[in-house]
PDB file of C-alpha atoms in Angstrom:
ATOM      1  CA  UNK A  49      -0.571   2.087  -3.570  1.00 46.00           C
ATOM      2  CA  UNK A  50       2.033   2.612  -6.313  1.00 45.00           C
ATOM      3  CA  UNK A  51       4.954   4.949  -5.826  1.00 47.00           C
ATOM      4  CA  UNK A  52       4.555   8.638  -6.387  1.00 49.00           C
ATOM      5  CA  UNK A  53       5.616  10.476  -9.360  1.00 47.00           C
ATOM      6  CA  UNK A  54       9.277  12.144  -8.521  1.00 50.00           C
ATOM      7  CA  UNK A  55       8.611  14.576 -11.290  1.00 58.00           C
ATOM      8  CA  UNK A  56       9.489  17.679  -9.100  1.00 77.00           C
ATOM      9  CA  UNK A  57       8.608  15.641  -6.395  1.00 85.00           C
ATOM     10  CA  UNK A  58       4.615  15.679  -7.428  1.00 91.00           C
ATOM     11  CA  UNK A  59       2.348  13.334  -6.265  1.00 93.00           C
ATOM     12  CA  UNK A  60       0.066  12.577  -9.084  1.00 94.00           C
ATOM     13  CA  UNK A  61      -3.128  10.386  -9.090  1.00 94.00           C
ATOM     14  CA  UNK A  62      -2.737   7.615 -11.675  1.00 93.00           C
ATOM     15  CA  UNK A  63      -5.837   5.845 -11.541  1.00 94.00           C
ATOM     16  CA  UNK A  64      -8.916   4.859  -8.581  1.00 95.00           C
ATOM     17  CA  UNK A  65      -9.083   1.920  -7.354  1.00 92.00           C
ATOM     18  CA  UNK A  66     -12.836   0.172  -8.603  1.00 92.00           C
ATOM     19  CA  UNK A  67     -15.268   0.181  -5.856  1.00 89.00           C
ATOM     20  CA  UNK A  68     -12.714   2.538  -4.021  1.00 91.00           C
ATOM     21  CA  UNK A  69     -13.419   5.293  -1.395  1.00 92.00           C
ATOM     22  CA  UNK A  70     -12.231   7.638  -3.916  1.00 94.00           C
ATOM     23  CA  UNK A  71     -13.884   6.875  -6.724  1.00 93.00           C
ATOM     24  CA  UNK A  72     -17.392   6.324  -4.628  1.00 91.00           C
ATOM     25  CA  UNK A  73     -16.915  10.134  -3.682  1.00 93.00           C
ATOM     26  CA  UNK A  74     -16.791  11.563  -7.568  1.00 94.00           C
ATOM     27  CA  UNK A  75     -14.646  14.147  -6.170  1.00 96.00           C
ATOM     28  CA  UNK A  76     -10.793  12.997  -7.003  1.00 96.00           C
ATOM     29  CA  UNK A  77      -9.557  12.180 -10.326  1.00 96.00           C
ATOM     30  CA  UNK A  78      -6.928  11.116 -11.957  1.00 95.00           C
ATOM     31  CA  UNK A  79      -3.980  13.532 -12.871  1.00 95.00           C
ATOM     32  CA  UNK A  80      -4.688  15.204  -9.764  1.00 96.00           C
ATOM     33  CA  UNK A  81      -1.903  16.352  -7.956  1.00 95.00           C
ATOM     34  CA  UNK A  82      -1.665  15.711  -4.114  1.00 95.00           C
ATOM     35  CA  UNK A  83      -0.861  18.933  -2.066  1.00 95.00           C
ATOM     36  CA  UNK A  84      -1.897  18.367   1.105  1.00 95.00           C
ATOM     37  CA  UNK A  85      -3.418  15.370   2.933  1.00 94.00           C
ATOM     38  CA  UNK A  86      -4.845  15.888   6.201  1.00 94.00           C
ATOM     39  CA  UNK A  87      -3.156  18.863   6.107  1.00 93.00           C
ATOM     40  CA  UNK A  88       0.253  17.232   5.601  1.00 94.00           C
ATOM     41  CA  UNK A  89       2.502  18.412   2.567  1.00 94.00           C
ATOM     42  CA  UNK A  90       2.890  15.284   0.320  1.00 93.00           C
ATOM     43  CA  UNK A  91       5.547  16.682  -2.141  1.00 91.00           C
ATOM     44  CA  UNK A  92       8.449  14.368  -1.744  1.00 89.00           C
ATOM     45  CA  UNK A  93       6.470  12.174   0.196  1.00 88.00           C
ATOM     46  CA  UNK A  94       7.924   8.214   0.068  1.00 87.00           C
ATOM     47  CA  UNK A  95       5.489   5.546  -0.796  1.00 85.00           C
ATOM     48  CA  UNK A  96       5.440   4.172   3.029  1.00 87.00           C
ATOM     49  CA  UNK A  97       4.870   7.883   3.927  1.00 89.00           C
ATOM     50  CA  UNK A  98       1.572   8.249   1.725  1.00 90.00           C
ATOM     51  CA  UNK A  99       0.302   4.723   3.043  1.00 88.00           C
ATOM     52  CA  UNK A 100       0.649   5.588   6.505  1.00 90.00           C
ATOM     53  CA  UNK A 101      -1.490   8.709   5.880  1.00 91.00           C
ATOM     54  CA  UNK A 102      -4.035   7.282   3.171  1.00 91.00           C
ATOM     55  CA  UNK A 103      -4.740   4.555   5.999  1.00 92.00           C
ATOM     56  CA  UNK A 104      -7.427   5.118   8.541  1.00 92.00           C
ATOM     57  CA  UNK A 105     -10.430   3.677  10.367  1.00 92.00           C
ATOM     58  CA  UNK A 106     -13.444   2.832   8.127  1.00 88.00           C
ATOM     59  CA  UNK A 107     -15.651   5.773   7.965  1.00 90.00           C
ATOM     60  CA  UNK A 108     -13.080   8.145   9.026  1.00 93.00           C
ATOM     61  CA  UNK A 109     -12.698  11.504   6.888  1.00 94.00           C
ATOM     62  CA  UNK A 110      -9.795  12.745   5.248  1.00 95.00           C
ATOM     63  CA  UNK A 111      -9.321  15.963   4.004  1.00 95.00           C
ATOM     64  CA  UNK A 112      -7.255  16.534   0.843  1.00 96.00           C
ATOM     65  CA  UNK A 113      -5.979  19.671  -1.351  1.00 97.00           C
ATOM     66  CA  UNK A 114      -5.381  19.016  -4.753  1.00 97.00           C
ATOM     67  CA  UNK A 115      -4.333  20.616  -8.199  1.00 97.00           C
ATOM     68  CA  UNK A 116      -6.727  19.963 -11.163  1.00 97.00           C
ATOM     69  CA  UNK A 117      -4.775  19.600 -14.506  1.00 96.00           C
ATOM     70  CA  UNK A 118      -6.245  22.948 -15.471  1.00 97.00           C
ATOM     71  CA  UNK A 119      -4.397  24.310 -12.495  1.00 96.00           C
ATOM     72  CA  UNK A 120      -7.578  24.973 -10.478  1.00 97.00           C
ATOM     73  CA  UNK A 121      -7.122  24.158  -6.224  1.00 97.00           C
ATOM     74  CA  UNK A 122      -9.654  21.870  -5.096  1.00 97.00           C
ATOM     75  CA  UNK A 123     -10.154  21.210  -1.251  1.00 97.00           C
ATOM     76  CA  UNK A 124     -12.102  18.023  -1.370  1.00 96.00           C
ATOM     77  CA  UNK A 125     -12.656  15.272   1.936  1.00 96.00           C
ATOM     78  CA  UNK A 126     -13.478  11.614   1.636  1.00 95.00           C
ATOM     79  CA  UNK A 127     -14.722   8.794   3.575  1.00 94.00           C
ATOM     80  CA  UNK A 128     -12.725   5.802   3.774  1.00 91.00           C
ATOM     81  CA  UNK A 129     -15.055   2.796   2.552  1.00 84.00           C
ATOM     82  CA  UNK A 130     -15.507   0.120   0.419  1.00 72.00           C
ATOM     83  CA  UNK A 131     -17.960  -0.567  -2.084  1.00 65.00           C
ATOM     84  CA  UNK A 132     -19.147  -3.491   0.065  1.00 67.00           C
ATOM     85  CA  UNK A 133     -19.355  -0.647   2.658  1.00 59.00           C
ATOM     86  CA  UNK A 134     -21.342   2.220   3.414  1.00 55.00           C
ATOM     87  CA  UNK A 135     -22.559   4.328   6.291  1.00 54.00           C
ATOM     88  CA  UNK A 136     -25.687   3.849   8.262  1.00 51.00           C
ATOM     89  CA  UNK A 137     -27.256   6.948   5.832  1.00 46.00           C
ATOM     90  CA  UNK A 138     -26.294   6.224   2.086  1.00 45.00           C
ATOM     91  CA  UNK A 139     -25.395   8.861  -0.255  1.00 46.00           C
ATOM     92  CA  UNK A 140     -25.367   8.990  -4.106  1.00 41.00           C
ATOM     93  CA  UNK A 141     -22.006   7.239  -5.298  1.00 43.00           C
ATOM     94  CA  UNK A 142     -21.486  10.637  -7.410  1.00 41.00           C
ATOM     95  CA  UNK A 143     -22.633  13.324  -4.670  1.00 41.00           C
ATOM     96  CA  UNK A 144     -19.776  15.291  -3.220  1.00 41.00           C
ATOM     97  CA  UNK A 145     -18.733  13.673   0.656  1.00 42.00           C
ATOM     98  CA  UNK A 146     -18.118  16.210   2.959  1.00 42.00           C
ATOM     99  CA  UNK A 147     -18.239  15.454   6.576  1.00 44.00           C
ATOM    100  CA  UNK A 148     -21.429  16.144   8.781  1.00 41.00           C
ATOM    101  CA  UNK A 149     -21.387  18.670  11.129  1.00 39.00           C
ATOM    102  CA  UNK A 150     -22.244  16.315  13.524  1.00 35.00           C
ATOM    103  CA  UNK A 151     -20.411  12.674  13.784  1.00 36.00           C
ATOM    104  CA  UNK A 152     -22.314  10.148  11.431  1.00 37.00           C
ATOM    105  CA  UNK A 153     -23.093   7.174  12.914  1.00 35.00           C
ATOM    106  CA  UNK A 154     -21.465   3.895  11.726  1.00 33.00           C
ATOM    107  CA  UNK A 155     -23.419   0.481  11.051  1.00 38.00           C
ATOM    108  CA  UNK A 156     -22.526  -2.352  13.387  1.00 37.00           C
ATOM    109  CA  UNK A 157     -19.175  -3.858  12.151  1.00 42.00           C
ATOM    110  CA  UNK A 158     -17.682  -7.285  13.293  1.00 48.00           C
ATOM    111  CA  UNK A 159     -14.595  -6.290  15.270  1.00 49.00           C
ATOM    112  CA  UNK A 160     -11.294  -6.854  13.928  1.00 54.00           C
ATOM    113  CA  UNK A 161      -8.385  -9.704  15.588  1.00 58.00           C
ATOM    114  CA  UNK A 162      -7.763  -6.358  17.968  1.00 57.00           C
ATOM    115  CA  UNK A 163     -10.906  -5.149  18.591  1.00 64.00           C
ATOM    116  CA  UNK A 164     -11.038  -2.199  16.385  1.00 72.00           C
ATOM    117  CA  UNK A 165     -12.469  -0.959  13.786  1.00 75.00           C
ATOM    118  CA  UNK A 166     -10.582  -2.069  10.395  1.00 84.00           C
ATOM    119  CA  UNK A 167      -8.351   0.424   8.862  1.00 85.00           C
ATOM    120  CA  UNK A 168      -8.815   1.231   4.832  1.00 87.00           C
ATOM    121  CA  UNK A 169      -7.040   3.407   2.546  1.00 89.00           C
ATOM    122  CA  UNK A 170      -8.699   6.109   0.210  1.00 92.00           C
ATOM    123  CA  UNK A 171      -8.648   3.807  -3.328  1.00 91.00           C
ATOM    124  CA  UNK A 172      -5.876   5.959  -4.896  1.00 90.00           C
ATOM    125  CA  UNK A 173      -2.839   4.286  -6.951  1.00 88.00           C
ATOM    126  CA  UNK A 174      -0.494   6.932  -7.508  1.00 86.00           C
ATOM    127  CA  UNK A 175       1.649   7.268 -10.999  1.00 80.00           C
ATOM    128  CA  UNK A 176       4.858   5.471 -10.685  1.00 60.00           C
ATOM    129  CA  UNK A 177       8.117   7.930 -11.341  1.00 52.00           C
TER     130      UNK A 177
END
C-alpha cells in the first residue's frame, strides 16, 4: 500500500497488485479514484487509515465507489483473495464479483497463530502524492 495521492485529497489507484484480489475481480482499475470504501469517505484518508480498511478476513467482501477517469460512478465489491486462493465455487478471473445473496462457503483453511482466519488486503497500491 503506497500513500494516497494529496491532489485535492484524491485517492487514486496507481497500479494492482499481480495475482491481487483486485485485479482477479476485472472490476477496479487503475486511475480510479476511491470515494467510498465500505461506505467510508476516503478523501483525505492517511495511508494507515486506507490499510486498516483495505484489510479484512480472506473471503470477506468489500464494497467500493469509485470515479472512472471518464467521470463515470462505479459501485463495484470485491473479495479479498489471493491468486493462490479461491473460494470453494470458482469464478472466471475477469467476471464481475458481487457477493451472493446467500453467504458463500469458504474451503478449509489452516488456522492462523490466533485461530482465525488470515486477514488480506484488496491488491491496490495507491499513487504516491
Amino acid at each position: 500500500l503506497h500513500p494516497p495521492s494529496m491532489a485535492n485529497g484524491r485517492v487514486l489507484v496507481k497500479r494492482l497488485k499481480p495475482g491481487g484480489a483486485a485485479e482477479l475481480s476485472g472490476v477496479l482499475f487503475p486511475n480510479d479514484e476511491l470515494l467510498l470504501l465500505d461506505g467510508v469517505q476516503v478523501a483525505n484518508a492517511t495511508t494507515a487509515q486506507l490499510r486498516a480498511l483495505v484489510m479484512g478476513p480472506r473471503g470477506s467482501w468489500s464494497s467500493l465507489q469509485v470515479r472512472r477517469p471518464d467521470g463515470a460512478l462505479a459501485s463495484i465489491s470485491i473479495q479479498r483473495t489471493t491468486a493462490d486462493y479461491q473460494p470453494a465455487s470458482p469464478r472466471s478471473p475477469r467476471a464481475p464479483m458481487f457477493p451472493p445473496s446467500a453467504p458463500m462457503p469458504l474451503r478449509a483453511q489452516p488456522p492462523s497463530p490466533a485461530g482465525q482466519v488470515p486477514r488480506v488486503g484488496l491488491g491496490i497500491l495507491f499513487k504516491e502524492p
